[in-house]
mmCIF file of C-alpha atoms and ligand atoms in Angstrom:
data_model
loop_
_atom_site.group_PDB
_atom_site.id
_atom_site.type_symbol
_atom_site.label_atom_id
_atom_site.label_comp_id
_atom_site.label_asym_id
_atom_site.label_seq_id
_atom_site.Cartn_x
_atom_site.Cartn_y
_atom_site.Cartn_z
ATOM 1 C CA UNK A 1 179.512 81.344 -179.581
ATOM 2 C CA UNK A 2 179.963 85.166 -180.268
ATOM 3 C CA UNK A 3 177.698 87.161 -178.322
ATOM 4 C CA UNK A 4 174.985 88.904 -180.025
ATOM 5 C CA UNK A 5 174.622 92.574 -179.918
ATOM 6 C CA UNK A 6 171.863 93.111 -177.586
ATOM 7 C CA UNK A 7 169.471 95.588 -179.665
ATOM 8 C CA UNK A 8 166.599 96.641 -176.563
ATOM 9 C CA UNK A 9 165.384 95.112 -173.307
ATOM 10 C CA UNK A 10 161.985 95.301 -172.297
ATOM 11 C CA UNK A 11 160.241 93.998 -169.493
ATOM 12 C CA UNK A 12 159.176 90.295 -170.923
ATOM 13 C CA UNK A 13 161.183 90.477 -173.856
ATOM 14 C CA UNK A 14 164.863 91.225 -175.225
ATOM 15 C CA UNK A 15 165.778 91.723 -178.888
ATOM 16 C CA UNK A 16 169.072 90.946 -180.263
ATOM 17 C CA UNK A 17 170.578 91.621 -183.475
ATOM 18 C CA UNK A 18 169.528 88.643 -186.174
ATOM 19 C CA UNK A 19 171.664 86.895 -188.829
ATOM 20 C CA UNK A 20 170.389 88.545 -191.791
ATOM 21 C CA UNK A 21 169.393 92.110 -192.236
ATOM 22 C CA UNK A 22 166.818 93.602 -191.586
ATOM 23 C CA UNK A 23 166.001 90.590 -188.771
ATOM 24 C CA UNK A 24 165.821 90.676 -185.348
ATOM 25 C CA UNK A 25 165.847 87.717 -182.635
ATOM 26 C CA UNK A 26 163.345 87.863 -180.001
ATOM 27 C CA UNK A 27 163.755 86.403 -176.775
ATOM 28 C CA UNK A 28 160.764 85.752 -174.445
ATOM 29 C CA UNK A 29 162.036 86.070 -170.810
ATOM 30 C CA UNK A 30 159.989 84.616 -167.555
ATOM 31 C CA UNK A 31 159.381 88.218 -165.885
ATOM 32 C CA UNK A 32 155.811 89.194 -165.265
ATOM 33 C CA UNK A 33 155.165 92.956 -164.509
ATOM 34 C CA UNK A 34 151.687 94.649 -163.998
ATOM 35 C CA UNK A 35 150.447 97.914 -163.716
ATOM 36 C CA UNK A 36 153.383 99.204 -164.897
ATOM 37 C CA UNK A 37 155.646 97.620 -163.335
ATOM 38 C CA UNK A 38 154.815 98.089 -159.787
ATOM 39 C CA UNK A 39 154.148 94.537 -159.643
ATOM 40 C CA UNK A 40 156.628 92.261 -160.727
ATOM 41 C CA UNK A 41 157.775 88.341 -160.785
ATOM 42 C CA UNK A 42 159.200 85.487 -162.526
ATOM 43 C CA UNK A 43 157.372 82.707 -163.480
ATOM 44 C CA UNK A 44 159.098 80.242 -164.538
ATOM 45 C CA UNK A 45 158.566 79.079 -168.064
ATOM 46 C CA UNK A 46 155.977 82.053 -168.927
ATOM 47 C CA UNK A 47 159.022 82.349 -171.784
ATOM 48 C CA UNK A 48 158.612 79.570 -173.044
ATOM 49 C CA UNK A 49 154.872 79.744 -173.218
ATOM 50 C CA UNK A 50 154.187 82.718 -174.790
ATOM 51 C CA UNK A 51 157.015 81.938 -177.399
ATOM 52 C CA UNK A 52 155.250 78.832 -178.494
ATOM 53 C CA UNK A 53 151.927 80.612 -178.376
ATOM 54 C CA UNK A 54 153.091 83.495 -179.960
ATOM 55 C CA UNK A 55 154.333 81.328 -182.827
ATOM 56 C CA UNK A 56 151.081 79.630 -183.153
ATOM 57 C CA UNK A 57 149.096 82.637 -183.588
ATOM 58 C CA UNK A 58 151.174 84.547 -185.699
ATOM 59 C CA UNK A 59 152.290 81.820 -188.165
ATOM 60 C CA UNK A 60 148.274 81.081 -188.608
ATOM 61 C CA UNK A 61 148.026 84.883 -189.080
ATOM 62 C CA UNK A 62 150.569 84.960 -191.403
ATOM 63 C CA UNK A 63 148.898 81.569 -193.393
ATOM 64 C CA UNK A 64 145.732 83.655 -193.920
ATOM 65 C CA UNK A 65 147.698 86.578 -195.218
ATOM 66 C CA UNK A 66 147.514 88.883 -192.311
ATOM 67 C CA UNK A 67 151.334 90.209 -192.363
ATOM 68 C CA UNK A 68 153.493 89.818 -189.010
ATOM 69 C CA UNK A 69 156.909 89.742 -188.222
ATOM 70 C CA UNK A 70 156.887 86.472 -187.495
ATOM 71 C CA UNK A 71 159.686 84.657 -189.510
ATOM 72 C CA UNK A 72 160.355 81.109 -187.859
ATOM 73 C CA UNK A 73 160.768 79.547 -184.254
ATOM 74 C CA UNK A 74 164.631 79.550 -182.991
ATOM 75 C CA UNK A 75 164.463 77.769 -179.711
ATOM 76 C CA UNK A 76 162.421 77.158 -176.417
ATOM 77 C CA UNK A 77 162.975 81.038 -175.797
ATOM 78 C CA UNK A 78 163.948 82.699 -178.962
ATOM 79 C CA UNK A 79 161.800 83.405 -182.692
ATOM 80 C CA UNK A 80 163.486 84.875 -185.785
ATOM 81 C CA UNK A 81 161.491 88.283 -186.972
ATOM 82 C CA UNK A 82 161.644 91.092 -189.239
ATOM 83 C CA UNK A 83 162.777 94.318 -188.234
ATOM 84 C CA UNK A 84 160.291 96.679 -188.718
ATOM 85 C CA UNK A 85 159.686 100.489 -187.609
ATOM 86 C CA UNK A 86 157.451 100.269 -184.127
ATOM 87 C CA UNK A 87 154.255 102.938 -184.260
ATOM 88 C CA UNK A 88 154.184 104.647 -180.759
ATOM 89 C CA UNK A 89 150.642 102.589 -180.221
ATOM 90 C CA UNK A 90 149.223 100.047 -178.717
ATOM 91 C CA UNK A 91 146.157 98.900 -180.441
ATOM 92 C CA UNK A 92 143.970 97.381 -178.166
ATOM 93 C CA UNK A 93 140.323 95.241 -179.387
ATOM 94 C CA UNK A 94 137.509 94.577 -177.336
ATOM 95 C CA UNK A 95 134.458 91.766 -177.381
ATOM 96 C CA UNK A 96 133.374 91.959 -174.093
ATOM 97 C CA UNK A 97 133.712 94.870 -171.700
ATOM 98 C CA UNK A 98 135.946 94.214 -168.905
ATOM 99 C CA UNK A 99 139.543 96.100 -167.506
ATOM 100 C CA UNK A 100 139.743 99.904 -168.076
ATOM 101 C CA UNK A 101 136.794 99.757 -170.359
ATOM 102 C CA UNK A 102 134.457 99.226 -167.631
ATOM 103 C CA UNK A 103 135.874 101.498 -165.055
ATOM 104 C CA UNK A 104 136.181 104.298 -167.258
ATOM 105 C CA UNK A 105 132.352 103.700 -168.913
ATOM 106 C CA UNK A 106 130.748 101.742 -166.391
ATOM 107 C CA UNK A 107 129.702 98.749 -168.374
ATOM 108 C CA UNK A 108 130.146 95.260 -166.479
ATOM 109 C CA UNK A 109 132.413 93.303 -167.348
ATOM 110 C CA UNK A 110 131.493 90.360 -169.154
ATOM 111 C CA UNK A 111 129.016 91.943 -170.918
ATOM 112 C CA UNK A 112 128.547 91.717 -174.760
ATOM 113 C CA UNK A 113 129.899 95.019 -176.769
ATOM 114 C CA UNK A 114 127.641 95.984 -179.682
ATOM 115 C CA UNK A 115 130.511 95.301 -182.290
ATOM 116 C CA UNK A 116 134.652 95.056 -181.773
ATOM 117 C CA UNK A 117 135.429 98.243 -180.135
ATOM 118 C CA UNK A 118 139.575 99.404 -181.073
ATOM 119 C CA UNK A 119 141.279 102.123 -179.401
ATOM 120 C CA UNK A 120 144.416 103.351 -179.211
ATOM 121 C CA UNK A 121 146.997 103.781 -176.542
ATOM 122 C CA UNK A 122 150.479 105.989 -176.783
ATOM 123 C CA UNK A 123 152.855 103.942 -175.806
ATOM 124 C CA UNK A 124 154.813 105.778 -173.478
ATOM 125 C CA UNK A 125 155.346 104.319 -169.464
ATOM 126 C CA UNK A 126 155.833 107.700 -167.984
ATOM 127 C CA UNK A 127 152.902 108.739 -169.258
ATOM 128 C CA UNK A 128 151.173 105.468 -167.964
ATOM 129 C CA UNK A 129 149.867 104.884 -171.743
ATOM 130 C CA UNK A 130 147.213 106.950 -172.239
ATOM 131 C CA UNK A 131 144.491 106.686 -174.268
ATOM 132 C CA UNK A 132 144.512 108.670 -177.124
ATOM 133 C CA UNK A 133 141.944 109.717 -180.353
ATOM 134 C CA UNK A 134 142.873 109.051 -183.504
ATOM 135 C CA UNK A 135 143.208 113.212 -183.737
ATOM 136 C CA UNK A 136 146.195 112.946 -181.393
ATOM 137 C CA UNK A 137 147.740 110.248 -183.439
ATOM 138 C CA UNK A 138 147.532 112.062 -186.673
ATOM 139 C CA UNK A 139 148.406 115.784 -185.311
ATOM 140 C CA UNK A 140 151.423 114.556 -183.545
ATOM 141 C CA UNK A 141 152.668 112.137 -186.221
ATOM 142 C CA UNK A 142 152.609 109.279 -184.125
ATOM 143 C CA UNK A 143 150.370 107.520 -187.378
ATOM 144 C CA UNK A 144 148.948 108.869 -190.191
ATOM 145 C CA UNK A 145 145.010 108.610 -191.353
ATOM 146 C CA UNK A 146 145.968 106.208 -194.103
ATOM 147 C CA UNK A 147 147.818 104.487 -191.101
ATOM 148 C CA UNK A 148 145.260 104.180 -188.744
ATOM 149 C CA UNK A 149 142.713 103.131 -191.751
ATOM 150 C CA UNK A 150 145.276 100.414 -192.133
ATOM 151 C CA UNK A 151 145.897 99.670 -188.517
ATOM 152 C CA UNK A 152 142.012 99.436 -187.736
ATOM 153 C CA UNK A 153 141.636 96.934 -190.866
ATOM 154 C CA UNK A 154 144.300 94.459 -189.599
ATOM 155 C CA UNK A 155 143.192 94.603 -185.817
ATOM 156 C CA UNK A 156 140.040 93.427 -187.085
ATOM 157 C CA UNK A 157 141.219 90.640 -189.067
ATOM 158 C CA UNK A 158 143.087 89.353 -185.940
ATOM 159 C CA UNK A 159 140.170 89.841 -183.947
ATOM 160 C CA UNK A 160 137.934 87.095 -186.763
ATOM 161 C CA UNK A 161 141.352 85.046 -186.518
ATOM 162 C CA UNK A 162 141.675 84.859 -182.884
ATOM 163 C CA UNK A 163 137.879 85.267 -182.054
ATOM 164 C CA UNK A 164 137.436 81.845 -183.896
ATOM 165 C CA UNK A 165 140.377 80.104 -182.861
ATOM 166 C CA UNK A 166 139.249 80.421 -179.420
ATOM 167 C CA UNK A 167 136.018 79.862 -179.707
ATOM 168 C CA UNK A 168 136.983 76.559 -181.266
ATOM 169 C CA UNK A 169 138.629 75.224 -177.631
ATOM 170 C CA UNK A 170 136.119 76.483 -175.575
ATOM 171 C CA UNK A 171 137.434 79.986 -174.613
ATOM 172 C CA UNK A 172 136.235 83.640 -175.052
ATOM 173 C CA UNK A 173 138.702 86.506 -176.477
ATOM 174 C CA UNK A 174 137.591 89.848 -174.533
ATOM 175 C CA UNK A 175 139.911 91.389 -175.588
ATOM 176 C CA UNK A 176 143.697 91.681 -176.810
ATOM 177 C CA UNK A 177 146.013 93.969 -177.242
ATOM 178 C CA UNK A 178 148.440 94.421 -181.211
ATOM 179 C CA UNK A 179 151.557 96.363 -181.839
ATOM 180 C CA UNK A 180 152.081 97.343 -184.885
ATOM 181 C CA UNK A 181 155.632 98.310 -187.465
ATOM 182 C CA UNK A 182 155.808 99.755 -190.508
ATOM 183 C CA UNK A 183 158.499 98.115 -193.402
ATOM 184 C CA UNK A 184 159.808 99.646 -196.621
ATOM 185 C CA UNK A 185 160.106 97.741 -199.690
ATOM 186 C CA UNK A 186 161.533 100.347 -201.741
ATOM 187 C CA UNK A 187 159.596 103.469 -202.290
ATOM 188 C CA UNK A 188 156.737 100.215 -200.813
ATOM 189 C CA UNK A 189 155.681 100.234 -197.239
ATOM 190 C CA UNK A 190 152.745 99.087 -195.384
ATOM 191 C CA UNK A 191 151.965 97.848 -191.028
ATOM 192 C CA UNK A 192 152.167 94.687 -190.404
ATOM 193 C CA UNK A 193 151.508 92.810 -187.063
ATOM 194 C CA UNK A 194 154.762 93.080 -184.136
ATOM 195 C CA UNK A 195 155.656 92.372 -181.093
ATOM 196 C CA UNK A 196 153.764 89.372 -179.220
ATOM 197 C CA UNK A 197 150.848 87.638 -179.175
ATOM 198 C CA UNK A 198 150.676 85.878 -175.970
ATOM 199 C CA UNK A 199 147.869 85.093 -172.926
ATOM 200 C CA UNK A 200 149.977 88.624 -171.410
ATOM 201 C CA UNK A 201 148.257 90.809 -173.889
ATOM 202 C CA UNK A 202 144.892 89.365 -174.146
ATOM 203 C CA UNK A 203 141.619 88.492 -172.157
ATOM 204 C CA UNK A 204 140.712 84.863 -172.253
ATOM 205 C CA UNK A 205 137.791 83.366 -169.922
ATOM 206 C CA UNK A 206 136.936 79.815 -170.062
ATOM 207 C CA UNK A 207 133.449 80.125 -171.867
ATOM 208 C CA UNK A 208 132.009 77.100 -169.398
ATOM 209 C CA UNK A 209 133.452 78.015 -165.846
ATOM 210 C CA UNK A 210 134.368 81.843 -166.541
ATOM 211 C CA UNK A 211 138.028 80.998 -165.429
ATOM 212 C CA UNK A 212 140.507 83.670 -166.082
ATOM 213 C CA UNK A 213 143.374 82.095 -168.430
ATOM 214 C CA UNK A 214 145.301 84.944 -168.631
ATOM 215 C CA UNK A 215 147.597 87.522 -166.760
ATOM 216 C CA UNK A 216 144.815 89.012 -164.788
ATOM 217 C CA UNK A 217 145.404 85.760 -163.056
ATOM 218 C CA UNK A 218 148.995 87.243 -162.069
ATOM 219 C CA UNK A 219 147.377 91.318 -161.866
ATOM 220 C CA UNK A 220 144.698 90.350 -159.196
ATOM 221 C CA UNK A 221 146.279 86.769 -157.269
ATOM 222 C CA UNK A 222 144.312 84.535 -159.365
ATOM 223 C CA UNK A 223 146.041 81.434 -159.064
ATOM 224 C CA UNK A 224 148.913 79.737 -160.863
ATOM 225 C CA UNK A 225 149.730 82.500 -164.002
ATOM 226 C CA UNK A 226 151.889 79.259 -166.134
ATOM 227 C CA UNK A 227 149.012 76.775 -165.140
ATOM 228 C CA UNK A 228 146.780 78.732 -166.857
ATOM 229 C CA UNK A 229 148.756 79.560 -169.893
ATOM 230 C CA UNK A 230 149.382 75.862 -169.688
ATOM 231 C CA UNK A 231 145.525 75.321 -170.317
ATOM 232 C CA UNK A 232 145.460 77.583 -173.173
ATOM 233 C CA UNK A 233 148.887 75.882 -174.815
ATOM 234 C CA UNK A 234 147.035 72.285 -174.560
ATOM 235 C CA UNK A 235 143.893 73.022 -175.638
ATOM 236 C CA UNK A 236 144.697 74.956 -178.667
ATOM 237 C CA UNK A 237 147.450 71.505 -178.901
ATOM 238 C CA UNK A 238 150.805 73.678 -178.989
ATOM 239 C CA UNK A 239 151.283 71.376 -175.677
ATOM 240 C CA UNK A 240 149.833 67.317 -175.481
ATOM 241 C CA UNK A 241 146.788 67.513 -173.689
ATOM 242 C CA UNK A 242 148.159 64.844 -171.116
ATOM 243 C CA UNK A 243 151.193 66.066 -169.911
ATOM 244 C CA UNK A 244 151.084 68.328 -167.053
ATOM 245 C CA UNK A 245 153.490 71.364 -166.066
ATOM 246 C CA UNK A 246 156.766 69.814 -163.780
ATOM 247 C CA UNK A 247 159.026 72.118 -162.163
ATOM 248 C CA UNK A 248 161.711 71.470 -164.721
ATOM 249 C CA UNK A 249 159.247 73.730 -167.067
ATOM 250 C CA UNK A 250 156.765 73.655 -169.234
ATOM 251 C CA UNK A 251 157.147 70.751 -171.465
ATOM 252 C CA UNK A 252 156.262 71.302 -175.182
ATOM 253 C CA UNK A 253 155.275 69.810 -178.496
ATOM 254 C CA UNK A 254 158.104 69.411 -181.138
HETATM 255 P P1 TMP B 1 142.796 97.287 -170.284
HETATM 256 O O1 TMP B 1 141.382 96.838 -170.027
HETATM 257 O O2 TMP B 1 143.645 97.281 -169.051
HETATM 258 O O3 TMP B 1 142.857 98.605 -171.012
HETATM 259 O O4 TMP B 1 143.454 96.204 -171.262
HETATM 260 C C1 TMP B 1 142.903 95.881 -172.503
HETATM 261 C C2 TMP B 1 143.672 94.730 -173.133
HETATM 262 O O5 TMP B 1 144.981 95.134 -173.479
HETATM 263 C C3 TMP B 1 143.848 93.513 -172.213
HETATM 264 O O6 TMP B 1 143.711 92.349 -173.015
HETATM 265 C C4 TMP B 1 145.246 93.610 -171.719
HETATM 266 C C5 TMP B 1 145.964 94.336 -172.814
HETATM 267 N N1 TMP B 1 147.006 95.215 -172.313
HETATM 268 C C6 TMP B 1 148.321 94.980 -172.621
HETATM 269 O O7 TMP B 1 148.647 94.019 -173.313
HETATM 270 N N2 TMP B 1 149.269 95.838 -172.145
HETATM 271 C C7 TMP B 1 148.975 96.901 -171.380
HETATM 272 O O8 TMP B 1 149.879 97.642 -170.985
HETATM 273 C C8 TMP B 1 147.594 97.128 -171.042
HETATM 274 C C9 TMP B 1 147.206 98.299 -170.171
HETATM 275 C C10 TMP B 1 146.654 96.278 -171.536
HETATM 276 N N1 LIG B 2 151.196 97.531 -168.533
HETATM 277 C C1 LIG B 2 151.392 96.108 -168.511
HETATM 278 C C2 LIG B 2 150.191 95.429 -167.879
HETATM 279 O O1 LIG B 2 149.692 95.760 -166.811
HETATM 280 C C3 LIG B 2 152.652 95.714 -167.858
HETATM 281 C C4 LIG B 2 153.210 96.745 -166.922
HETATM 282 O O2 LIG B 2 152.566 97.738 -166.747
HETATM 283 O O3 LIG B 2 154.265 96.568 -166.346
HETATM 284 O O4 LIG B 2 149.702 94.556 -168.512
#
């Protein structure tokens, strides 16, 4: 097989050049970082994981018409997307204060936020991704007002989406963190959802026991980081609720 052109490497995920234009391949690879990167590992078949979850949650996104660049499902390791044009942000959602929420504003964790709270982040790892207003984002071009109206509108819609998924298997979404890319259609263009949706870039506690089921487990020494996505992936039945994780991998549905 030809090799494909490799287009960027990041640190959980690699895109290649797709088949078609204007698509991408994206390859989910086992490496865990935290805190940028200080802390690092691979756990094997976190790939595989957070492809099939990643699939599940933006294929239901795209069902109720929230737009992503999901296309279709390759392989164990690899999805089909659209190429869009990434916005410098991450777009981060909160339920329930807990992480950097809390230590910067002192609320405990856990505890119930009034309404969805979204902020932004520039994305930028030298800078340690800062948190930003939406004045920096619209004096330095990073988004436009229109943008962020837009951006703000489709967090929330993922927030009902995944809020209620969730809640349906017995766990709470604190919070989560979107990435967002603009496409053109012509003189057409409007943000749709990128990147990954996976138990790396969101908080989910067990609503019964309070367990962690996401990579906190791997930031603080929680326990087993592809156990607990493991829990997630059977519950929400991307994985049969009987089988359990083997050293070969994670072993999934279809
Ligand atoms: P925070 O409390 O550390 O700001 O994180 C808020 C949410 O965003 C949490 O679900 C984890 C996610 N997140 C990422 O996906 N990537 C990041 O680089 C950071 C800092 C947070
Ligand atoms: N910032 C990401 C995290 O802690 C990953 C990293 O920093 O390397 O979730």
């Amino acid at each position: 097989m030809a090799r494909r052109r490799m287009i960027y490497e990041g640190k959980a995920k690699i895109l290649y050049e797709g088949p078609e234009p204007d698509t991408l391949i994206q390859y989910f690879k086992d490496d865990a970082t935290a805190f940028d990167a200080t802390k690092k590992a691979t756990i094997e078949g976190k790939g595989v994981l957070n492809n099939r979850l990643s699939e599940h949650f933006m294929s239901g996104l795209n069902a109720i018409g929230v737009p992503t660049h999901f296309i279709r499902r390759i392989n164990m390791r690899e999805q089909l997307i659209r190429m869009v044009e990434m916005i410098p942000l991450e777009v981060v959602v909160r339920n329930y204060a807990a992480g950097s929420l809390s230590k910067r504003l002192g609320i405990p964790e856990g505890q119930q936020l009034p309404r969805p709270v979204i902020e932004f982040y520039y994305k930028d790892d030298a800078l340690h991704d800062p948190l930003v207003t939406e004045e920096h984002v619209v004096a330095f071009n990073w988004a436009s007002q229109q943008d962020i109206d837009d951006m703000i509108a489709l967090a929330l819609r993922v927030n009902d989406f995944l809020s209620g998924m969730f809640l349906g298997v017995g766990i709470r979404l604190v919070d989560f963190k979107i990435e967002i890319g603009r496409i053109y259609d012509g003189d057409f263009q409007r943000l749709i959802v990128a990147d990954e949706i996976s138990p790396d870039s969101c908080r989910l506690w067990d609503i019964e026991t309070g367990r962690k089921l996401d990579k906190d487990v791997f930031r603080h020494d929680l326990g087993d980081l592809a156990d607990a996505y493991t829990e997630v992936a059977k519950r929400l039945g991307v994985m049969p609720k009987s089988q359990s994780r083997t050293h070969s991998g994670p072993k999934l549905v279809n």
